[in-house]
mmCIF file of C-alpha atoms in Angstrom:
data_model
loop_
_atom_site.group_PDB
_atom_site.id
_atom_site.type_symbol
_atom_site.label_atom_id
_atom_site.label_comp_id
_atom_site.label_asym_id
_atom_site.label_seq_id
_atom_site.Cartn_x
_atom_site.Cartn_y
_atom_site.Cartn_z
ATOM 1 C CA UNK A 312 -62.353 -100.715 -74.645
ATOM 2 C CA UNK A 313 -62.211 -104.388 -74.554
ATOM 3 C CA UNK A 314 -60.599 -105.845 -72.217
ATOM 4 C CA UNK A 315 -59.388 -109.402 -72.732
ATOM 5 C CA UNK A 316 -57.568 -110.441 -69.343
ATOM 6 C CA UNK A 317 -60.878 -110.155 -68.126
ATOM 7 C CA UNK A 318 -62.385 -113.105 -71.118
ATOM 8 C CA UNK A 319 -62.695 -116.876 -69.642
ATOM 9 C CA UNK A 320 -60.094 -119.327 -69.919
ATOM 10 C CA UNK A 321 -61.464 -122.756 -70.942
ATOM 11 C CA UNK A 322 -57.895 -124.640 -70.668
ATOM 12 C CA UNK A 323 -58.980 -125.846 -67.079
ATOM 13 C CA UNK A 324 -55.412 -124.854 -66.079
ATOM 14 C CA UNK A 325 -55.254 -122.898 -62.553
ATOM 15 C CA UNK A 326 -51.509 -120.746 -62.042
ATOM 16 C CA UNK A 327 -49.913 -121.004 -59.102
ATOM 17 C CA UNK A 328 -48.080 -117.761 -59.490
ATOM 18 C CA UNK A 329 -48.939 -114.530 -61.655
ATOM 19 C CA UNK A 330 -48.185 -110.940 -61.981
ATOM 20 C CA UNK A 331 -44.808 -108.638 -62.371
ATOM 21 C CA UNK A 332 -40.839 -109.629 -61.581
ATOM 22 C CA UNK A 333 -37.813 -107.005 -61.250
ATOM 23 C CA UNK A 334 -39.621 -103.997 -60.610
ATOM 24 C CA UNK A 335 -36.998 -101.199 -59.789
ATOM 25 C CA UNK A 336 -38.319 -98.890 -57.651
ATOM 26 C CA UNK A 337 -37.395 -95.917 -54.748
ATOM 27 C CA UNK A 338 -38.470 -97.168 -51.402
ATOM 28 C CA UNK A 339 -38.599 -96.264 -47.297
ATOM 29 C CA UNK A 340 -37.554 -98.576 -45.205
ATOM 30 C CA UNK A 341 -37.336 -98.592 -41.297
ATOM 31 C CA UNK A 342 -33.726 -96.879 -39.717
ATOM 32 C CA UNK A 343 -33.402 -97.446 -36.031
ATOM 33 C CA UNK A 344 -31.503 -94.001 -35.858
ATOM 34 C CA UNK A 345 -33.249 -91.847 -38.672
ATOM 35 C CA UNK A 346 -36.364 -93.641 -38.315
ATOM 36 C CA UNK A 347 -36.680 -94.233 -41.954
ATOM 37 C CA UNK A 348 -34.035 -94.728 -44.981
ATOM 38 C CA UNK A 349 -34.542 -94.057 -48.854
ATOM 39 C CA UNK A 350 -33.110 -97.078 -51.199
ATOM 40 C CA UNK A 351 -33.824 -98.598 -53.899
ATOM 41 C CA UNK A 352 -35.788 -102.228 -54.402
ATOM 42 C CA UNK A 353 -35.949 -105.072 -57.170
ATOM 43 C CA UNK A 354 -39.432 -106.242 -56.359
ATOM 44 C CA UNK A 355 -41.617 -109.553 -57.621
ATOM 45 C CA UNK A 356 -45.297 -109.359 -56.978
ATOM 46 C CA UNK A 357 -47.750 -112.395 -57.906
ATOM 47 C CA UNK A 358 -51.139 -113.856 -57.290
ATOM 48 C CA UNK A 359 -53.124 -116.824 -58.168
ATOM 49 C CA UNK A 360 -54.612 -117.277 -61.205
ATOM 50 C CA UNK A 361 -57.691 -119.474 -61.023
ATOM 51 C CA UNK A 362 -58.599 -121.511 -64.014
ATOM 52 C CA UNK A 363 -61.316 -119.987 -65.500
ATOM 53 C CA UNK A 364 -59.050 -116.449 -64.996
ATOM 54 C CA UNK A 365 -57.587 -115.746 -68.514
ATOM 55 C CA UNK A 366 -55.098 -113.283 -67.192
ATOM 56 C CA UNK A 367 -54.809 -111.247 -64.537
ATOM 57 C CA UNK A 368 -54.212 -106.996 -64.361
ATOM 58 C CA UNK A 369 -50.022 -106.108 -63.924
ATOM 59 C CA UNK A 370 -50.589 -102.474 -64.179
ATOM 60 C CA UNK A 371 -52.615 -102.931 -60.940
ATOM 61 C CA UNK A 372 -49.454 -104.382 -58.781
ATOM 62 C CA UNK A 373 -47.546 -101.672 -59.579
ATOM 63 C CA UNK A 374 -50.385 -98.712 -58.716
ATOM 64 C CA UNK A 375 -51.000 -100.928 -55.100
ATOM 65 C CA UNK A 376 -47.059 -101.103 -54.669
ATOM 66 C CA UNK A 377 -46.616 -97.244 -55.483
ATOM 67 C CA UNK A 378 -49.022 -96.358 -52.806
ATOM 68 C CA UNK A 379 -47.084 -98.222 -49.912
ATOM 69 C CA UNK A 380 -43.623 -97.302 -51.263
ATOM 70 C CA UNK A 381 -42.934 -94.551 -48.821
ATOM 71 C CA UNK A 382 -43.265 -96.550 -46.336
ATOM 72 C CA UNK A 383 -42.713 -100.277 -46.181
ATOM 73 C CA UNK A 384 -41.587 -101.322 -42.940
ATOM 74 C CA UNK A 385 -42.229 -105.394 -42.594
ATOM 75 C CA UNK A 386 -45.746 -105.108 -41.210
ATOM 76 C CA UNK A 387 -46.728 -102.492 -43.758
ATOM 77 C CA UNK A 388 -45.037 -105.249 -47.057
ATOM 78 C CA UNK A 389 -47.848 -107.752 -45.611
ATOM 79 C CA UNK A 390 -50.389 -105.037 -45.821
ATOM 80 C CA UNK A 391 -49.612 -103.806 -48.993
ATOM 81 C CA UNK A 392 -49.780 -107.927 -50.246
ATOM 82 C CA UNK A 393 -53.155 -108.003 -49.087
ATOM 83 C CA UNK A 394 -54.352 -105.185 -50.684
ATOM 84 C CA UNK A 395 -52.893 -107.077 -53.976
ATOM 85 C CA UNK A 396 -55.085 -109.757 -53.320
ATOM 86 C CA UNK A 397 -58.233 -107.912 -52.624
ATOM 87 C CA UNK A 398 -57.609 -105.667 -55.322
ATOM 88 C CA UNK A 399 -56.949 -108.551 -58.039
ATOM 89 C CA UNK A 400 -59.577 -111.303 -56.568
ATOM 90 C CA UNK A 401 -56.879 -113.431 -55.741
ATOM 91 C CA UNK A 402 -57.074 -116.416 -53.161
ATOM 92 C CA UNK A 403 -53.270 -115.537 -52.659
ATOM 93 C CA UNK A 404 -50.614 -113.081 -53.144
ATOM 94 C CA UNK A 405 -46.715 -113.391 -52.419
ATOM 95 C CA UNK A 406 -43.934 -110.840 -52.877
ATOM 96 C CA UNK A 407 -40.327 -110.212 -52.380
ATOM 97 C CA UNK A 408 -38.373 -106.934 -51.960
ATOM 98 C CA UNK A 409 -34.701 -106.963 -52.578
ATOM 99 C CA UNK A 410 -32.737 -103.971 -51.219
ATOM 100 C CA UNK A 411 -29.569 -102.727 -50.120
ATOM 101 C CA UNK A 412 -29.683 -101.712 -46.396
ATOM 102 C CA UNK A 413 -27.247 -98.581 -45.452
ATOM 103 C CA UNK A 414 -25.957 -98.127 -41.784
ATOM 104 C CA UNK A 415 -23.531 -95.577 -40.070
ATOM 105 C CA UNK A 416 -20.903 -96.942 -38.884
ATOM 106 C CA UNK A 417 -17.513 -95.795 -37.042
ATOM 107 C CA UNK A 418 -14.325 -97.076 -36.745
ATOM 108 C CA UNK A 419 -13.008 -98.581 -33.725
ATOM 109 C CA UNK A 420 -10.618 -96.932 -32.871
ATOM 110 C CA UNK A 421 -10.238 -93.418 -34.717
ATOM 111 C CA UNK A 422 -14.391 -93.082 -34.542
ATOM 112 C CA UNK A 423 -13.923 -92.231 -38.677
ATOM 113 C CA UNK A 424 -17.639 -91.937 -39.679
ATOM 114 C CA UNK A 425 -18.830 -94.110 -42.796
ATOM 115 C CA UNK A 426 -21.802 -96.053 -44.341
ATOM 116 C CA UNK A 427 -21.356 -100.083 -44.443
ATOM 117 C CA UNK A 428 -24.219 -101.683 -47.487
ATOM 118 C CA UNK A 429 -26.587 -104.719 -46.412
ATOM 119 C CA UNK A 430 -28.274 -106.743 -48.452
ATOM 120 C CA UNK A 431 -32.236 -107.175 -47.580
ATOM 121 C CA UNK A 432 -35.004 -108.934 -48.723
ATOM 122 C CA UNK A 433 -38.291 -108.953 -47.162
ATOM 123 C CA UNK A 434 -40.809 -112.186 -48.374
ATOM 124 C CA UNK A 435 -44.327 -111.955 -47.463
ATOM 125 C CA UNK A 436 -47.443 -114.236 -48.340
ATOM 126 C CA UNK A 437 -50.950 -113.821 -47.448
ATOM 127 C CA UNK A 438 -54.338 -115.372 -48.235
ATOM 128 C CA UNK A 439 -57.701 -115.100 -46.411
ATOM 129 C CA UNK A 440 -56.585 -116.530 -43.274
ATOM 130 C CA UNK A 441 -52.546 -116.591 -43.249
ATOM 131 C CA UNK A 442 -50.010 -114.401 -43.544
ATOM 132 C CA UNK A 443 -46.105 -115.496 -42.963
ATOM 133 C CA UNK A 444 -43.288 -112.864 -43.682
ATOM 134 C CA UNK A 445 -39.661 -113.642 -43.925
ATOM 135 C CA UNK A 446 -36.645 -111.233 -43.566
ATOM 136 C CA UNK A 447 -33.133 -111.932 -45.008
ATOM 137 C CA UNK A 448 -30.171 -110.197 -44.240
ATOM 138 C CA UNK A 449 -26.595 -110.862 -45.883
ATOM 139 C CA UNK A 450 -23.760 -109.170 -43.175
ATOM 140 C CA UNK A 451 -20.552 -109.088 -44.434
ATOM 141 C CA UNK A 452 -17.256 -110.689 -42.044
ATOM 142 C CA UNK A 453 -14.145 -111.397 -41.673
ATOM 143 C CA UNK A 454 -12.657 -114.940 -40.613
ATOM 144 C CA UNK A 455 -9.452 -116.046 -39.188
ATOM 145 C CA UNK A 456 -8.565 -119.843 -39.844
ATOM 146 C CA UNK A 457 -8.478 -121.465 -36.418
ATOM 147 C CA UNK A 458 -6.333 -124.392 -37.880
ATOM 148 C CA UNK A 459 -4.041 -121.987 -39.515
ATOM 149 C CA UNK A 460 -3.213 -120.018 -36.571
ATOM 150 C CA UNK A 461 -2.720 -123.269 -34.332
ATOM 151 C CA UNK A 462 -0.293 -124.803 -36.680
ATOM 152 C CA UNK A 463 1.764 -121.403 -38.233
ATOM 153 C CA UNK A 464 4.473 -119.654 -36.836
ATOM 154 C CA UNK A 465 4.004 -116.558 -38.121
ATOM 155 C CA UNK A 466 0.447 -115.365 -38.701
ATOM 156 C CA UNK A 467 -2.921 -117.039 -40.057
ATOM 157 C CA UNK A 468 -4.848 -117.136 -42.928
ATOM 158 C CA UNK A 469 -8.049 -115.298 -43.160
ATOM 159 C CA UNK A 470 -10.481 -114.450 -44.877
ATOM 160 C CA UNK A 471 -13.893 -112.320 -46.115
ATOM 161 C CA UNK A 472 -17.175 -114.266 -45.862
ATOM 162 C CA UNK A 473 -21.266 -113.532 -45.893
ATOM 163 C CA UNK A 474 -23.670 -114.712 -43.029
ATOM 164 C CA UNK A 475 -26.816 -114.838 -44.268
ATOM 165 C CA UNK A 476 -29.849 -115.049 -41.656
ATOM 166 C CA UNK A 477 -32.903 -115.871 -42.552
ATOM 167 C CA UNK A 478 -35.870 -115.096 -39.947
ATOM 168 C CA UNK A 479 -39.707 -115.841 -39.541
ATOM 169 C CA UNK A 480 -41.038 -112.499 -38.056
ATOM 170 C CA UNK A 481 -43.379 -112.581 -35.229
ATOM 171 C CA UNK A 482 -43.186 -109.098 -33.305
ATOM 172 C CA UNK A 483 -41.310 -105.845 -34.579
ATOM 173 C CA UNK A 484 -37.294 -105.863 -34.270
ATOM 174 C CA UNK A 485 -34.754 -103.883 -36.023
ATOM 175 C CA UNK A 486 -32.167 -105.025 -38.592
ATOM 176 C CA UNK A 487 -29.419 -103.003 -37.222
ATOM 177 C CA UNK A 488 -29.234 -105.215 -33.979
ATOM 178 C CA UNK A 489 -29.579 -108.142 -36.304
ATOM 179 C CA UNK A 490 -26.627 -106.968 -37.985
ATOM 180 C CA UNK A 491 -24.444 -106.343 -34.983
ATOM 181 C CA UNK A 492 -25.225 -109.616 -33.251
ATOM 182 C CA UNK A 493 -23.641 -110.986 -36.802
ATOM 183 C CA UNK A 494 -20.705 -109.294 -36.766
ATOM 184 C CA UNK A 495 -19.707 -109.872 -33.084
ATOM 185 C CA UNK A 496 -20.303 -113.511 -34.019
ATOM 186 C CA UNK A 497 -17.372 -113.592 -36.608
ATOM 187 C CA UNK A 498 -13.751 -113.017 -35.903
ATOM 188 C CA UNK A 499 -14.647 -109.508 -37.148
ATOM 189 C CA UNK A 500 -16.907 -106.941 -38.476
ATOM 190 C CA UNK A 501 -15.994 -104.889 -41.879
ATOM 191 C CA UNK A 502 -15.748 -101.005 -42.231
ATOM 192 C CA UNK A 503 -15.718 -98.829 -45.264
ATOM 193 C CA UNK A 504 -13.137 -96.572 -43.884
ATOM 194 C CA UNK A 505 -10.526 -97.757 -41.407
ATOM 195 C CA UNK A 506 -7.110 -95.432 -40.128
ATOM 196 C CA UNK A 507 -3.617 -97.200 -38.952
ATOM 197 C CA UNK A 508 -4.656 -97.526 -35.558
ATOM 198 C CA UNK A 509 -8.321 -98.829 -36.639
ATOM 199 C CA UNK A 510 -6.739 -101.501 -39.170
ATOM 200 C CA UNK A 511 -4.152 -102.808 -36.507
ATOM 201 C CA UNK A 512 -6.789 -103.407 -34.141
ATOM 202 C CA UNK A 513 -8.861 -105.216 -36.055
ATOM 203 C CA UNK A 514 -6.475 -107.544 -37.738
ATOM 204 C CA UNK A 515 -5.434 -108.088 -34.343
ATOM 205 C CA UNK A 516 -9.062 -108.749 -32.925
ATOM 206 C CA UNK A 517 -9.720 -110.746 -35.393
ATOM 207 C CA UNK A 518 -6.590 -112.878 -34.904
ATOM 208 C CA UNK A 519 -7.476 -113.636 -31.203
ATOM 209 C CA UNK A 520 -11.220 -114.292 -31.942
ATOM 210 C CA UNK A 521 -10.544 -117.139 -34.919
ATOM 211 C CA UNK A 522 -13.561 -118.759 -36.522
ATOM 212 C CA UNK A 523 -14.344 -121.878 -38.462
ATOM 213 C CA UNK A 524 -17.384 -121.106 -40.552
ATOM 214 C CA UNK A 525 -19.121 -123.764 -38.445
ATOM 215 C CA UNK A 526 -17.838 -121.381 -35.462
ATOM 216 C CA UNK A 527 -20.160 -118.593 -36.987
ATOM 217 C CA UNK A 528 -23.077 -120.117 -37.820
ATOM 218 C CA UNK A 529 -23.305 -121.568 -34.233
ATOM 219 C CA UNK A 530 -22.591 -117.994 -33.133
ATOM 220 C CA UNK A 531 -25.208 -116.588 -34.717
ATOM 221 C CA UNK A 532 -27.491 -119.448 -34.088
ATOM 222 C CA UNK A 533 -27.150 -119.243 -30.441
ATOM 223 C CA UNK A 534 -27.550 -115.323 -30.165
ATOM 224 C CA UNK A 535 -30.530 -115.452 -32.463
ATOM 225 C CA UNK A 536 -32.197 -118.078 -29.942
ATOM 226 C CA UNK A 537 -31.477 -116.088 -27.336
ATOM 227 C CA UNK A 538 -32.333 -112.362 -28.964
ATOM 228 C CA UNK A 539 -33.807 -110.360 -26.392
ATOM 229 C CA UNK A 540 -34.718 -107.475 -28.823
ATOM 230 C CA UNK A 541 -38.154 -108.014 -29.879
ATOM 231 C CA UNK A 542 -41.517 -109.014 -28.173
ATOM 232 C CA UNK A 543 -41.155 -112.774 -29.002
ATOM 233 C CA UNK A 544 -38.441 -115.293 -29.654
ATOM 234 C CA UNK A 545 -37.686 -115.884 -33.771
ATOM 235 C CA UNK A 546 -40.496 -118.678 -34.526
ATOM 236 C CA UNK A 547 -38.024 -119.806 -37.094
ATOM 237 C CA UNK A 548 -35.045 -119.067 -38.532
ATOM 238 C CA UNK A 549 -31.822 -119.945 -40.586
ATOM 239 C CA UNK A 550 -28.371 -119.232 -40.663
ATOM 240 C CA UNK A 551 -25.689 -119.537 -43.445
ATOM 241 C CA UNK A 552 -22.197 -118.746 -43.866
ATOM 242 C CA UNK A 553 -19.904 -118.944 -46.831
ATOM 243 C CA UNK A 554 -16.425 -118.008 -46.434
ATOM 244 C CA UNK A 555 -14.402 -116.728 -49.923
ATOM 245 C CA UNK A 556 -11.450 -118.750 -49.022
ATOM 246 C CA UNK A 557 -7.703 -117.203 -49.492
ATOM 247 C CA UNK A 558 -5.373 -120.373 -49.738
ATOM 248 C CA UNK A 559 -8.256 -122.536 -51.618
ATOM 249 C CA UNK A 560 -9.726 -122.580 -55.103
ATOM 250 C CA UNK A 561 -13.099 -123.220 -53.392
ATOM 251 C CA UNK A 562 -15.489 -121.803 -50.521
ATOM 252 C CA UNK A 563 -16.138 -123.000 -47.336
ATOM 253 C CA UNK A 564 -19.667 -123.450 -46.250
ATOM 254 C CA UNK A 565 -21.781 -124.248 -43.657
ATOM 255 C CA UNK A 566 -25.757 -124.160 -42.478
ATOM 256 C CA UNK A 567 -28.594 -124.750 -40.230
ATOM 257 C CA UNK A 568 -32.012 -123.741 -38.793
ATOM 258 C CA UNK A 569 -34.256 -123.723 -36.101
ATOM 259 C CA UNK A 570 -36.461 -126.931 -36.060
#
């Protein structure tokens, strides 16, 4: 049959990107206590298209993708964008993978069992001779006002916000420890199921650890800098944190990166 992707192009127009966006589809992912977890990814896979390329082959993404689903730890997301590239004669290829991270998690004080959602996304691109993979994790908090406790007799105002770390991979690490070096950053972590005893101690933990979000993201920033977890120091990364303020009709905000 004839196949027409395969025709020249005579438009003298190279692409810089290519190929197949929100792709649904059942991955594994690496679990520090399980060893691997089952979710479920919205995935964007692209190449370069060179000028004289009239189109490129989408089915093909998709068949490289399903062979590395079962198993697409952060190394293995770079190999599997490689084999795009090879596979489609590309100069580059560049992917994201969007998922929902699940860890175990007990309360603090009853030890009630549950299962707190991350959100994930792993960003890879490689060519001939580079490859650069990013991982981004969104860790849910809570935040006491600092200024609102200092200045109130009864109480403070507080609040549910999202870090959001960005980091440059250079050696293997897990997320989990990511996670909790977020939460102990913030005035407190969150829990999907929390008894009497667990919910009076953390509003009260919470209430003697108050945070700014400047507070966090220096938090985090520090701890990340000095993250003893992996075989090399973060080359890069960012941190974020938006606070979904109580008393305002607006968010607070606040970021910054390793330069």
């Amino acid at each position: 049959m004839i196949d027409i992707q395969n025709t020249n192009d005579t438009r003298n127009v190279p692409l810089e990107k290519v190929g197949v966006k929100n792709l649904r589809y059942p991955v594994s992912v690496m679990d520090k206590s399980e060893g691997s977890q089952r979710t479920t990814a919205t995935v964007d896979l692209f190449v370069n298209l060179p000028h004289d390329y009239k189109g490129t082959h989408m089915s093909r993404f998709v068949e490289v993708f399903h062979r590395h689903s079962d198993n697409l730890g952060m190394k293995q997301f770079l190999i599997m964008l490689e084999e795009i590239r090879k596979t489609l004669n590309a100069e580059r290829a560049f992917g994201t993978m969007s998922f929902p991270f699940f860890m175990k998690k007990k309360a603090p004080v009853s030890g009630a069992e549950s299962v707190m959602e991350y959100t994930c996304m792993y960003e890879g691109s490689v060519s001939e001779d580079e490859k650069e993979f990013f991982l981004q994790i969104g860790v849910p908090v809570t935040t006491v006002c600092p200024c609102s406790k200092a200045i109130s007799e009864r109480g403070a105002h507080n609040q549910r916000g999202v870090v959001t770390v960005r980091l440059k991979n250079t050696s293997l690490f897990w997320m989990e420890d990511v996670i909790e070096l977020v939460e102990q950053s913030a005035s407190c972590g969150l829990y999907s199921i929390l008894k009497r005893p667990d919910e009076k101690y953390v509003t009260e933990h919470a209430y003697d650890n108050p945070r700014f979000v400047e507070d966090v993201v220096r938090e985090v920033y520090l701890a990340l800098k000095n993250f003893d977890k992996c075989e090399k120091p973060f080359s890069w990364f960012s941190v974020e944190c938006e606070n979904f303020e109580s008393i305002h009709n607006h968010n607070a905000y606040a970021y910054t990166e390793l330069t």
